[in-house]
JSON list of C-alpha atoms in Angstrom, two decimals:
[
{"chain": "X", "resi": 218, "resn": "MET", "atom": "CA", "xyz": [-56.28, 46.06, 241.98]},
{"chain": "X", "resi": 219, "resn": "GLU", "atom": "CA", "xyz": [-59.17, 46.26, 240.05]},
{"chain": "X", "resi": 220, "resn": "TYR", "atom": "CA", "xyz": [-60.43, 49.88, 239.01]},
{"chain": "X", "resi": 221, "resn": "ILE", "atom": "CA", "xyz": [-63.90, 51.12, 238.04]},
{"chain": "X", "resi": 222, "resn": "VAL", "atom": "CA", "xyz": [-64.54, 53.65, 235.64]},
{"chain": "X", "resi": 223, "resn": "LEU", "atom": "CA", "xyz": [-67.35, 55.58, 235.83]},
{"chain": "X", "resi": 224, "resn": "ASP", "atom": "CA", "xyz": [-68.63, 57.77, 232.87]},
{"chain": "X", "resi": 225, "resn": "LEU", "atom": "CA", "xyz": [-72.11, 60.10, 233.37]},
{"chain": "X", "resi": 226, "resn": "GLU", "atom": "CA", "xyz": [-73.91, 61.21, 230.38]},
{"chain": "X", "resi": 227, "resn": "TRP", "atom": "CA", "xyz": [-76.14, 64.68, 231.25]},
{"chain": "X", "resi": 228, "resn": "ASN", "atom": "CA", "xyz": [-78.59, 66.38, 229.34]},
{"chain": "X", "resi": 229, "resn": "GLN", "atom": "CA", "xyz": [-78.96, 70.00, 230.26]},
{"chain": "X", "resi": 230, "resn": "PRO", "atom": "CA", "xyz": [-81.63, 72.86, 229.53]},
{"chain": "X", "resi": 231, "resn": "VAL", "atom": "CA", "xyz": [-81.89, 73.83, 225.95]},
{"chain": "X", "resi": 232, "resn": "SER", "atom": "CA", "xyz": [-81.82, 77.41, 226.76]},
{"chain": "X", "resi": 233, "resn": "LYS", "atom": "CA", "xyz": [-80.59, 79.18, 230.07]},
{"chain": "X", "resi": 234, "resn": "TRP", "atom": "CA", "xyz": [-84.56, 80.15, 230.42]},
{"chain": "X", "resi": 235, "resn": "ARG", "atom": "CA", "xyz": [-85.46, 76.94, 230.95]},
{"chain": "X", "resi": 236, "resn": "THR", "atom": "CA", "xyz": [-83.06, 76.01, 233.73]},
{"chain": "X", "resi": 237, "resn": "VAL", "atom": "CA", "xyz": [-84.60, 74.36, 236.76]},
{"chain": "X", "resi": 238, "resn": "THR", "atom": "CA", "xyz": [-84.37, 76.86, 239.54]},
{"chain": "X", "resi": 239, "resn": "SER", "atom": "CA", "xyz": [-86.71, 75.36, 242.13]},
{"chain": "X", "resi": 240, "resn": "PRO", "atom": "CA", "xyz": [-86.43, 73.88, 244.28]},
{"chain": "X", "resi": 241, "resn": "VAL", "atom": "CA", "xyz": [-83.06, 74.40, 243.42]},
{"chain": "X", "resi": 242, "resn": "ARG", "atom": "CA", "xyz": [-80.95, 75.41, 240.16]},
{"chain": "X", "resi": 243, "resn": "LEU", "atom": "CA", "xyz": [-80.31, 72.07, 238.13]},
{"chain": "X", "resi": 244, "resn": "ARG", "atom": "CA", "xyz": [-78.08, 72.78, 235.62]},
{"chain": "X", "resi": 245, "resn": "GLY", "atom": "CA", "xyz": [-78.07, 69.06, 234.17]},
{"chain": "X", "resi": 246, "resn": "GLU", "atom": "CA", "xyz": [-79.41, 65.88, 234.53]},
{"chain": "X", "resi": 247, "resn": "ILE", "atom": "CA", "xyz": [-78.10, 62.29, 234.21]},
{"chain": "X", "resi": 248, "resn": "ILE", "atom": "CA", "xyz": [-79.42, 60.25, 231.47]},
{"chain": "X", "resi": 249, "resn": "GLN", "atom": "CA", "xyz": [-76.80, 57.52, 231.00]},
{"chain": "X", "resi": 250, "resn": "ILE", "atom": "CA", "xyz": [-74.94, 55.37, 233.79]},
{"chain": "X", "resi": 251, "resn": "GLY", "atom": "CA", "xyz": [-71.52, 53.39, 232.64]},
{"chain": "X", "resi": 252, "resn": "ALA", "atom": "CA", "xyz": [-68.94, 52.13, 234.19]},
{"chain": "X", "resi": 253, "resn": "VAL", "atom": "CA", "xyz": [-65.98, 49.58, 233.05]},
{"chain": "X", "resi": 254, "resn": "LYS", "atom": "CA", "xyz": [-64.20, 47.11, 235.73]},
{"chain": "X", "resi": 255, "resn": "VAL", "atom": "CA", "xyz": [-60.48, 46.88, 234.70]},
{"chain": "X", "resi": 256, "resn": "HIS", "atom": "CA", "xyz": [-57.50, 44.92, 235.92]},
{"chain": "X", "resi": 257, "resn": "GLU", "atom": "CA", "xyz": [-54.34, 46.85, 236.90]},
{"chain": "X", "resi": 258, "resn": "LYS", "atom": "CA", "xyz": [-53.30, 45.92, 233.69]},
{"chain": "X", "resi": 259, "resn": "LEU", "atom": "CA", "xyz": [-56.12, 47.39, 231.80]},
{"chain": "X", "resi": 260, "resn": "ASP", "atom": "CA", "xyz": [-57.97, 44.39, 231.09]},
{"chain": "X", "resi": 261, "resn": "ILE", "atom": "CA", "xyz": [-61.35, 44.88, 230.83]},
{"chain": "X", "resi": 262, "resn": "LEU", "atom": "CA", "xyz": [-63.31, 42.75, 233.41]},
{"chain": "X", "resi": 263, "resn": "ASP", "atom": "CA", "xyz": [-66.72, 43.63, 233.43]},
{"chain": "X", "resi": 264, "resn": "THR", "atom": "CA", "xyz": [-68.95, 46.65, 232.02]},
{"chain": "X", "resi": 265, "resn": "PHE", "atom": "CA", "xyz": [-72.20, 48.58, 233.20]},
{"chain": "X", "resi": 266, "resn": "ASN", "atom": "CA", "xyz": [-74.57, 50.65, 231.12]},
{"chain": "X", "resi": 267, "resn": "VAL", "atom": "CA", "xyz": [-78.31, 51.87, 232.08]},
{"chain": "X", "resi": 268, "resn": "LYS", "atom": "CA", "xyz": [-80.30, 54.77, 230.42]},
{"chain": "X", "resi": 269, "resn": "VAL", "atom": "CA", "xyz": [-81.94, 57.26, 232.62]},
{"chain": "X", "resi": 270, "resn": "LYS", "atom": "CA", "xyz": [-85.25, 58.38, 231.87]},
{"chain": "X", "resi": 271, "resn": "PRO", "atom": "CA", "xyz": [-85.08, 61.95, 232.17]},
{"chain": "X", "resi": 272, "resn": "VAL", "atom": "CA", "xyz": [-87.68, 63.69, 234.44]},
{"chain": "X", "resi": 273, "resn": "TYR", "atom": "CA", "xyz": [-86.35, 67.26, 234.48]},
{"chain": "X", "resi": 274, "resn": "TYR", "atom": "CA", "xyz": [-85.24, 68.03, 231.05]},
{"chain": "X", "resi": 275, "resn": "THR", "atom": "CA", "xyz": [-86.93, 65.68, 228.87]},
{"chain": "X", "resi": 276, "resn": "ARG", "atom": "CA", "xyz": [-85.95, 67.97, 225.50]},
{"chain": "X", "resi": 277, "resn": "MET", "atom": "CA", "xyz": [-82.36, 67.50, 224.28]},
{"chain": "X", "resi": 278, "resn": "ASN", "atom": "CA", "xyz": [-79.93, 69.85, 224.30]},
{"chain": "X", "resi": 279, "resn": "LYS", "atom": "CA", "xyz": [-78.70, 69.69, 220.55]},
{"chain": "X", "resi": 280, "resn": "ARG", "atom": "CA", "xyz": [-74.78, 69.48, 221.99]},
{"chain": "X", "resi": 281, "resn": "VAL", "atom": "CA", "xyz": [-75.43, 67.24, 224.39]},
{"chain": "X", "resi": 282, "resn": "SER", "atom": "CA", "xyz": [-77.27, 64.87, 221.34]},
{"chain": "X", "resi": 283, "resn": "ASP", "atom": "CA", "xyz": [-74.69, 65.93, 219.27]},
{"chain": "X", "resi": 284, "resn": "LEU", "atom": "CA", "xyz": [-72.20, 64.14, 221.58]},
{"chain": "X", "resi": 285, "resn": "THR", "atom": "CA", "xyz": [-73.66, 61.35, 222.87]},
{"chain": "X", "resi": 286, "resn": "GLY", "atom": "CA", "xyz": [-75.72, 60.29, 219.68]},
{"chain": "X", "resi": 287, "resn": "MET", "atom": "CA", "xyz": [-78.93, 60.07, 221.86]},
{"chain": "X", "resi": 288, "resn": "GLN", "atom": "CA", "xyz": [-82.38, 61.22, 221.14]},
{"chain": "X", "resi": 289, "resn": "ALA", "atom": "CA", "xyz": [-85.00, 61.93, 223.66]},
{"chain": "X", "resi": 290, "resn": "ALA", "atom": "CA", "xyz": [-86.80, 58.71, 222.42]},
{"chain": "X", "resi": 291, "resn": "ASP", "atom": "CA", "xyz": [-83.69, 56.40, 223.50]},
{"chain": "X", "resi": 292, "resn": "LEU", "atom": "CA", "xyz": [-84.24, 57.21, 226.90]},
{"chain": "X", "resi": 293, "resn": "GLU", "atom": "CA", "xyz": [-88.10, 56.89, 226.59]},
{"chain": "X", "resi": 294, "resn": "ASP", "atom": "CA", "xyz": [-87.54, 53.04, 227.88]},
{"chain": "X", "resi": 295, "resn": "GLY", "atom": "CA", "xyz": [-84.81, 54.33, 230.70]},
{"chain": "X", "resi": 296, "resn": "LEU", "atom": "CA", "xyz": [-85.02, 53.61, 234.09]},
{"chain": "X", "resi": 297, "resn": "ALA", "atom": "CA", "xyz": [-85.89, 56.34, 236.95]},
{"chain": "X", "resi": 298, "resn": "PHE", "atom": "CA", "xyz": [-82.47, 57.92, 238.25]},
{"chain": "X", "resi": 299, "resn": "PRO", "atom": "CA", "xyz": [-83.39, 55.50, 241.68]},
{"chain": "X", "resi": 300, "resn": "ASP", "atom": "CA", "xyz": [-83.38, 52.50, 240.11]},
{"chain": "X", "resi": 301, "resn": "ALA", "atom": "CA", "xyz": [-80.69, 53.12, 237.86]},
{"chain": "X", "resi": 302, "resn": "ALA", "atom": "CA", "xyz": [-78.19, 54.06, 240.87]},
{"chain": "X", "resi": 303, "resn": "GLU", "atom": "CA", "xyz": [-79.36, 50.91, 242.59]},
{"chain": "X", "resi": 304, "resn": "GLN", "atom": "CA", "xyz": [-78.79, 48.55, 239.94]},
{"chain": "X", "resi": 305, "resn": "PHE", "atom": "CA", "xyz": [-75.13, 49.86, 239.56]},
{"chain": "X", "resi": 306, "resn": "ARG", "atom": "CA", "xyz": [-75.10, 49.59, 243.49]},
{"chain": "X", "resi": 307, "resn": "PRO", "atom": "CA", "xyz": [-72.17, 47.28, 244.80]},
{"chain": "X", "resi": 308, "resn": "GLY", "atom": "CA", "xyz": [-74.04, 43.98, 245.55]},
{"chain": "X", "resi": 309, "resn": "ALA", "atom": "CA", "xyz": [-77.34, 45.02, 243.65]},
{"chain": "X", "resi": 310, "resn": "ALA", "atom": "CA", "xyz": [-78.58, 41.61, 241.92]},
{"chain": "X", "resi": 311, "resn": "THR", "atom": "CA", "xyz": [-78.45, 43.28, 238.90]},
{"chain": "X", "resi": 312, "resn": "VAL", "atom": "CA", "xyz": [-74.88, 44.47, 238.40]},
{"chain": "X", "resi": 313, "resn": "ARG", "atom": "CA", "xyz": [-71.78, 42.46, 237.82]},
{"chain": "X", "resi": 314, "resn": "LEU", "atom": "CA", "xyz": [-69.27, 44.86, 238.58]}
]
């Protein structure tokens, strides 16, 4: 049996007044997709990691930056979320998981 463990890093608004509310209330935005494929004995078989360029929360929340070690500049070369999600999709040519 093999398992995939998924880890999503999210940025949040820098203050409650900067929360995106239209067209929906957006409490956070994915800025990194990470995953690891492990065997049932937890041996690592493969990994996946991609930065996602933010659209709504381009300023890094200080707490998020402190936790992840990422700065806004680190995400400038990130992929758009649809492209990052497509790379992670099973069967995509660029993902090895």
